[in-house]
mmCIF file of C-alpha atoms in Angstrom:
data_model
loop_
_atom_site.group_PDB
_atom_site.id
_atom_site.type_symbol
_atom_site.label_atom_id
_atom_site.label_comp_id
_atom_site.label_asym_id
_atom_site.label_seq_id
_atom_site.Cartn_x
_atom_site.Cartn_y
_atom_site.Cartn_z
ATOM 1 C CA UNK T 7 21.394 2.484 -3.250
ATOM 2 C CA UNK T 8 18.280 0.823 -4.993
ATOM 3 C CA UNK T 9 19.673 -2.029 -7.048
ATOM 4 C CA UNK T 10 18.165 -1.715 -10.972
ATOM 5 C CA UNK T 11 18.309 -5.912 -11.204
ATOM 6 C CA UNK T 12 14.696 -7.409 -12.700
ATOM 7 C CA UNK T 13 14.183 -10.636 -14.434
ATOM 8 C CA UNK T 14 10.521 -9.161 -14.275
ATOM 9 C CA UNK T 15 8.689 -9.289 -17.497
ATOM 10 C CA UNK T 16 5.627 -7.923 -18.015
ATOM 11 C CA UNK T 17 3.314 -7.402 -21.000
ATOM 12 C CA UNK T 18 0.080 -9.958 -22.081
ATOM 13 C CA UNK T 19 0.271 -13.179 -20.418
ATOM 14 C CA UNK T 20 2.121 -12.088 -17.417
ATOM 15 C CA UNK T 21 2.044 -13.876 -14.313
ATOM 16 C CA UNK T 22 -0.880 -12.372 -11.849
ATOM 17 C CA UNK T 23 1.166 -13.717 -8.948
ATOM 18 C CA UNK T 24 4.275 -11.295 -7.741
ATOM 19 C CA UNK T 25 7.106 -12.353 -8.871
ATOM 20 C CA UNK T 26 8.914 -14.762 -6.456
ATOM 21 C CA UNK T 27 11.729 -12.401 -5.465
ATOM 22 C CA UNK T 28 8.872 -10.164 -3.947
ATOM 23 C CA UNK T 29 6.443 -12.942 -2.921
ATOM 24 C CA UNK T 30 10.011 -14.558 -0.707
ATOM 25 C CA UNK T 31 10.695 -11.241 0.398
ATOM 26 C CA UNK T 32 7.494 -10.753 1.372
ATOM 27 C CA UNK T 33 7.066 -14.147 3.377
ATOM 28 C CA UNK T 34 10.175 -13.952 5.055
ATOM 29 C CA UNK T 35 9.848 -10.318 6.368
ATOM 30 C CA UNK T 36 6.171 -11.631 7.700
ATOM 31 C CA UNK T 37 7.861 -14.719 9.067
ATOM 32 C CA UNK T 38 9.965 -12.510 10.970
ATOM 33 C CA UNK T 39 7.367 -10.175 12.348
ATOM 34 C CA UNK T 40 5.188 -12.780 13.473
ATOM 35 C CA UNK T 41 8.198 -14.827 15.312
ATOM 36 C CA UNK T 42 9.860 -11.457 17.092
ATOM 37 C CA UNK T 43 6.801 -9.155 17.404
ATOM 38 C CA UNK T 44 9.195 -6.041 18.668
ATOM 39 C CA UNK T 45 11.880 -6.508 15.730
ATOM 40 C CA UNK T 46 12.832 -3.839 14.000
ATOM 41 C CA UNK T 47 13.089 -3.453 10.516
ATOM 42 C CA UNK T 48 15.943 -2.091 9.136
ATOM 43 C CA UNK T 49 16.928 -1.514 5.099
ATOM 44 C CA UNK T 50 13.923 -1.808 3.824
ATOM 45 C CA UNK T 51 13.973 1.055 1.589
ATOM 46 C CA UNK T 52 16.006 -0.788 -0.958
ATOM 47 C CA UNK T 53 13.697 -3.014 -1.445
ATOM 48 C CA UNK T 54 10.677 -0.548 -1.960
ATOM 49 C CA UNK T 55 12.989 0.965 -5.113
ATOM 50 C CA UNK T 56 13.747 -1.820 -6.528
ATOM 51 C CA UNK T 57 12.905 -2.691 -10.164
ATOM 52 C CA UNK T 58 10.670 -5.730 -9.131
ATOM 53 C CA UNK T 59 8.931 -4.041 -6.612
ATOM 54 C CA UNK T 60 8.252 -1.213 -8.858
ATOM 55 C CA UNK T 61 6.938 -3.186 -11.608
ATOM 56 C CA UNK T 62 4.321 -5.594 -9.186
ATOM 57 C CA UNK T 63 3.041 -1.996 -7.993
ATOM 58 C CA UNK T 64 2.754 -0.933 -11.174
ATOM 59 C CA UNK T 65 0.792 -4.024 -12.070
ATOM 60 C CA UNK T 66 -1.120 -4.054 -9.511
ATOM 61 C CA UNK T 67 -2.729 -0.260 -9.805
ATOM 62 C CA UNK T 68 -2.835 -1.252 -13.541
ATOM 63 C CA UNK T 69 -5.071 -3.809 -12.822
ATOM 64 C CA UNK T 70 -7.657 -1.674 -10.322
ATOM 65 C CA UNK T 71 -8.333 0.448 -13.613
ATOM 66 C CA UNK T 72 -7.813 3.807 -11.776
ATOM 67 C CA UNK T 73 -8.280 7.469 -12.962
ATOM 68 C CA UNK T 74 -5.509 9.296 -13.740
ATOM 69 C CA UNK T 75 -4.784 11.641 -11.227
ATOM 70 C CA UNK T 76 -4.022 16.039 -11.106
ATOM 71 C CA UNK T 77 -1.417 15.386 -13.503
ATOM 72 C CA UNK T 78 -3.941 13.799 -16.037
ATOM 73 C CA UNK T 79 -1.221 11.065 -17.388
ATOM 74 C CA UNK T 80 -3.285 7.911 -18.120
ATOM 75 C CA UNK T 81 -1.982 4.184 -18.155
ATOM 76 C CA UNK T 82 -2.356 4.401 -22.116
ATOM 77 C CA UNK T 83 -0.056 7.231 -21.998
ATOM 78 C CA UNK T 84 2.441 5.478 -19.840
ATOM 79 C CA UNK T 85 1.958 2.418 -22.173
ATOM 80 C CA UNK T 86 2.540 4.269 -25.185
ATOM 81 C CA UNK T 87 5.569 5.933 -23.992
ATOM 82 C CA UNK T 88 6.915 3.376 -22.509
ATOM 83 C CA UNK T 89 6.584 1.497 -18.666
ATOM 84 C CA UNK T 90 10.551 0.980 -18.458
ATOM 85 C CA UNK T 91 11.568 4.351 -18.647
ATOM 86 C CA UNK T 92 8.556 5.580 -16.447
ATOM 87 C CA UNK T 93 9.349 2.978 -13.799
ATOM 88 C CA UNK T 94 12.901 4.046 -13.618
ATOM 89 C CA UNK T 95 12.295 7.703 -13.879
ATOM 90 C CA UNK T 96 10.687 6.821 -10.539
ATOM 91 C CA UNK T 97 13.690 4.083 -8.940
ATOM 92 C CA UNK T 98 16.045 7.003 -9.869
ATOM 93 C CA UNK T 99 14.312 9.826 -7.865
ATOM 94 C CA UNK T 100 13.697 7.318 -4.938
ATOM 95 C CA UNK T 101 17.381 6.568 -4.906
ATOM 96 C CA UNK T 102 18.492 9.822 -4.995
ATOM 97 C CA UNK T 103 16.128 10.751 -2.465
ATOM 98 C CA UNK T 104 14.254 13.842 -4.379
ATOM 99 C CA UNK T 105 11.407 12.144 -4.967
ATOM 100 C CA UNK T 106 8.321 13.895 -4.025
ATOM 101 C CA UNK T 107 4.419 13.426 -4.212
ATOM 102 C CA UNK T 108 1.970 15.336 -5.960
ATOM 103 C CA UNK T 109 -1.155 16.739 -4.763
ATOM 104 C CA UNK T 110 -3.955 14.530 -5.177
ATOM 105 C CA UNK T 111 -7.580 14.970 -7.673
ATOM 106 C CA UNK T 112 -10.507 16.005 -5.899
ATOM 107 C CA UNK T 113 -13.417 13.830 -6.672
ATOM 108 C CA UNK T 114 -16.921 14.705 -5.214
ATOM 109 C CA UNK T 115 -19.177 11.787 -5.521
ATOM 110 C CA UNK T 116 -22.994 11.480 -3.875
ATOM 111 C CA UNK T 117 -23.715 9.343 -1.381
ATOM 112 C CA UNK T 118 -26.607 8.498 1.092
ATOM 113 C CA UNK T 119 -29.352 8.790 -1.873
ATOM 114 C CA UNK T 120 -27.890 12.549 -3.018
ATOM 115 C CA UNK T 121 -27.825 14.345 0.058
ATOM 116 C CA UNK T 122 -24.152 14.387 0.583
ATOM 117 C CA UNK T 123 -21.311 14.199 -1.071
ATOM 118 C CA UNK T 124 -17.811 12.083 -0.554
ATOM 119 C CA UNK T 125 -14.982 13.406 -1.616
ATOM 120 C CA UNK T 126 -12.303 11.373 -3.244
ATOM 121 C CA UNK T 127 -8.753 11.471 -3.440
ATOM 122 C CA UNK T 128 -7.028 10.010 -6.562
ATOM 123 C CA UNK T 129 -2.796 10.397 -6.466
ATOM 124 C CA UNK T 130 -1.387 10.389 -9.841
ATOM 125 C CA UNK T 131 -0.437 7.219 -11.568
ATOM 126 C CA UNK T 132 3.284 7.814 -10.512
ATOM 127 C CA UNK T 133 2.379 8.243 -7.070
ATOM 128 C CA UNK T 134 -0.090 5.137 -6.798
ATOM 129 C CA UNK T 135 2.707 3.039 -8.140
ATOM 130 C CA UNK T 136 5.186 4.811 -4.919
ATOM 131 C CA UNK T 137 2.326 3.751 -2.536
ATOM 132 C CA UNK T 138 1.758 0.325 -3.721
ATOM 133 C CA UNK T 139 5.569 -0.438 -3.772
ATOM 134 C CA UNK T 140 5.727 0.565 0.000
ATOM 135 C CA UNK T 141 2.721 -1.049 0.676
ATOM 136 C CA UNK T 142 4.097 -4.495 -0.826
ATOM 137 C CA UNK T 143 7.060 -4.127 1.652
ATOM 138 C CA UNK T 144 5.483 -2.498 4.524
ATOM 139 C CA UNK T 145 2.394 -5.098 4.422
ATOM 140 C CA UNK T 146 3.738 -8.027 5.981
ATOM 141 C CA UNK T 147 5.048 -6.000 9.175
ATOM 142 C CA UNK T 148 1.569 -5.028 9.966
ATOM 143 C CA UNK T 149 -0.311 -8.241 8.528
ATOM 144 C CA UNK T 150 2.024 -10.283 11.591
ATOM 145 C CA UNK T 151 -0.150 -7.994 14.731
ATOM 146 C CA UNK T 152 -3.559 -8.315 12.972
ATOM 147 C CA UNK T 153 -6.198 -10.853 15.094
ATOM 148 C CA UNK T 154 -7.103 -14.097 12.927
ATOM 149 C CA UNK T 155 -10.582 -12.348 13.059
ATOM 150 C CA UNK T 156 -9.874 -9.172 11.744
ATOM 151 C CA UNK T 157 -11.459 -9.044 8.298
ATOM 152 C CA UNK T 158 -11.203 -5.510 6.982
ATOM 153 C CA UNK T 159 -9.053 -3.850 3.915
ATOM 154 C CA UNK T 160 -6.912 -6.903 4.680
ATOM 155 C CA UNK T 161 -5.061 -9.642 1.390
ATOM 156 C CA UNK T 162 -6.865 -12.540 0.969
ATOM 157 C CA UNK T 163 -9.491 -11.631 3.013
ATOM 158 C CA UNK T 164 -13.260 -10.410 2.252
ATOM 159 C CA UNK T 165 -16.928 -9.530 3.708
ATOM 160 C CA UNK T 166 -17.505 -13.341 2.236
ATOM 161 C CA UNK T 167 -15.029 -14.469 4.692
ATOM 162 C CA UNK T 168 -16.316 -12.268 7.926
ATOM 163 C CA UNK T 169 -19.412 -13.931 7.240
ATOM 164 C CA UNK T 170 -18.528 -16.698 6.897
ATOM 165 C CA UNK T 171 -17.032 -16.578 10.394
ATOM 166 C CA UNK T 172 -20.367 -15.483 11.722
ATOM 167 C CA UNK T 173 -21.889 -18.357 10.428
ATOM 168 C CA UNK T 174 -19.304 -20.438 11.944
ATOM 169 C CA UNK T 175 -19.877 -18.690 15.216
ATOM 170 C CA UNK T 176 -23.601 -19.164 15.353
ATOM 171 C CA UNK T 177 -23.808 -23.121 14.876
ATOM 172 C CA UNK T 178 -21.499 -22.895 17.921
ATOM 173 C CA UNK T 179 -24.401 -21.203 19.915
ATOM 174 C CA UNK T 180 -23.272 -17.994 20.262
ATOM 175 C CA UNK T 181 -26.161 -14.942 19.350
ATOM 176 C CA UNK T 182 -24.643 -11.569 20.202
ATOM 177 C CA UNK T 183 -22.879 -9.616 17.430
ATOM 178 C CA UNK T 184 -21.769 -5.884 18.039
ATOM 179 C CA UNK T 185 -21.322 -4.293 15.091
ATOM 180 C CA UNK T 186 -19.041 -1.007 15.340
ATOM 181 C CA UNK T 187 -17.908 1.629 12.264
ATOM 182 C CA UNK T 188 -15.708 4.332 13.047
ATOM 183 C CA UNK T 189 -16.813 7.682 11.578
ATOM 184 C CA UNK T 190 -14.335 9.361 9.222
ATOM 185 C CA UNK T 191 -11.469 7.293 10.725
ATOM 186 C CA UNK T 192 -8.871 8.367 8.294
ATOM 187 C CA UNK T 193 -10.309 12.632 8.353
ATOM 188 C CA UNK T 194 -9.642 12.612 12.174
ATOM 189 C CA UNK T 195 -6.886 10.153 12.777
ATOM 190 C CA UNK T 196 -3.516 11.252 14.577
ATOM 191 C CA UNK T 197 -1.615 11.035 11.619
ATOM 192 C CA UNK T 198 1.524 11.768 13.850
ATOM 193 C CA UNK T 199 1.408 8.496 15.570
ATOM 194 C CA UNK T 200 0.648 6.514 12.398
ATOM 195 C CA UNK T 201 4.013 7.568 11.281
ATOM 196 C CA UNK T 202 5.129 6.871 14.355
ATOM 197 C CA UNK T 203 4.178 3.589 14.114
ATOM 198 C CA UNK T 204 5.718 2.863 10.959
ATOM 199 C CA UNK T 205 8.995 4.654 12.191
ATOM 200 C CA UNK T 206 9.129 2.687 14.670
ATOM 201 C CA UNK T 207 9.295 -0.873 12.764
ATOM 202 C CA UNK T 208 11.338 0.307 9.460
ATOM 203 C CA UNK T 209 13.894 2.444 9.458
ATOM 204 C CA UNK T 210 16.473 2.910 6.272
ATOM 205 C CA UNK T 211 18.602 5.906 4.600
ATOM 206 C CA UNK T 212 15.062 7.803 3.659
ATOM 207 C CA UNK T 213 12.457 6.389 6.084
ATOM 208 C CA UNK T 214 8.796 5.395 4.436
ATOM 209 C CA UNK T 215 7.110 7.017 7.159
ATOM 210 C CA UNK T 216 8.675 10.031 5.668
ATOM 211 C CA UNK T 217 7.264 9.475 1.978
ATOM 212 C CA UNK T 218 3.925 9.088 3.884
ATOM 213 C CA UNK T 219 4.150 12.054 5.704
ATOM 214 C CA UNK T 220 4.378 13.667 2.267
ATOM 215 C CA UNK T 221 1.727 11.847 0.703
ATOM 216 C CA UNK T 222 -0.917 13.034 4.191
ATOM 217 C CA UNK T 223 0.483 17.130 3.564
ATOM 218 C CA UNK T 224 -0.762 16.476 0.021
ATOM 219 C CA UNK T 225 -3.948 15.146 0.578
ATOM 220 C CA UNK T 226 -5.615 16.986 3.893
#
């Protein structure tokens, strides 16, 4: 069961740091991965429905000042009504298992001067706040395999910092970069082993790999 215990307080002035019950969870699950590389995770889910965890995602897409997704609910909306009771509108269907995502907002945007389109994919509010909580959890797993030069989509990190390593590289005498981008990664991806994957590290009463595997019939 997810527990509903938060001494979490949000509103102006909060902290833009996780709170520390996350941020310890957090280190200690990455502690672990890094030390025992073929551990497997179990009971995590609790911890993705919990109150805290809920609230830092929430937070956290707050603060990338989104669009509201197909459902058109805004954060002002959400704000106005009330965070609490939409936060545990969404702990209660993740503990009881029924929670499901919606589809996601088309987006065409144009790219490459105006001769072709990309096509974004915004998930509802309610959704990014399901993805964020699972990422929080799920993050430090992953983070533990990563190389120390692997700069990409990764926390802390930044282009700044990949260049920086370049530089770094360079005074040292060494010339030759290759410089490699994978075409529509995520379009053509086996999505089938990227849930296998994550199945394979966390496993709990309803699996995250299985929330994802909602989240991919909703968006391709």
């Amino acid at each position: 069961m997810c527990s509903n215990n938060s001494n979490h307080k949000g509103g102006k002035g909060e902290m833009t740091k996780a709170p520390i019950s996350v941020q310890n969870l957090r280190r200690r699950i990455y502690v672990k991965a890094k030390a025992e590389p073929t551990w497997r995770f179990w009971g995590l889910y609790v911890h993705v429905c919990k109150q805290e965890t809920l609230q830092e995602a929430y937070r956290i897409a707050k603060s990338n000042h989104g669009a509201p997704g197909i459902d058109g609910v805004t954060f002002e909306a959400i704000e106005e009504s009330g965070v609490e009771g939409f936060l545990k509108q969404i702990q209660d269907e993740l503990d009881q298992n029924t929670y499901q995502p919606m589809p996601v907002r088309k987006k065409e945007i144009p790219k490459d001067g105006g001769t072709k389109v990309r096509v974004l994919s915004i998930p509802s509010i309610r959704d990014r706040v399901v993805q964020g909580a699972i990422k929080l959890i799920l993050e430090p797993i992953f983070e533990a395999d990563f190389q120390s030069g692997s700069y990409g989509y990764r926390p802390k990190r930044s282009g700044h910092d990949a260049v920086s390593r370049v530089d770094q590289a360079i005074v040292k005498g060494l010339t030759r970069i290759i410089d490699l981008d994978l075409r529509a990664y995520f379009d053509n991806v086996q999505h089938s082993l990227l849930l296998e994957k994550v199945a394979s590290v966390a496993r709990s009463a309803m699996r995250p790999d299985e929330i994802l595997s909602g989240w991919i019939r909703r968006r391709w």
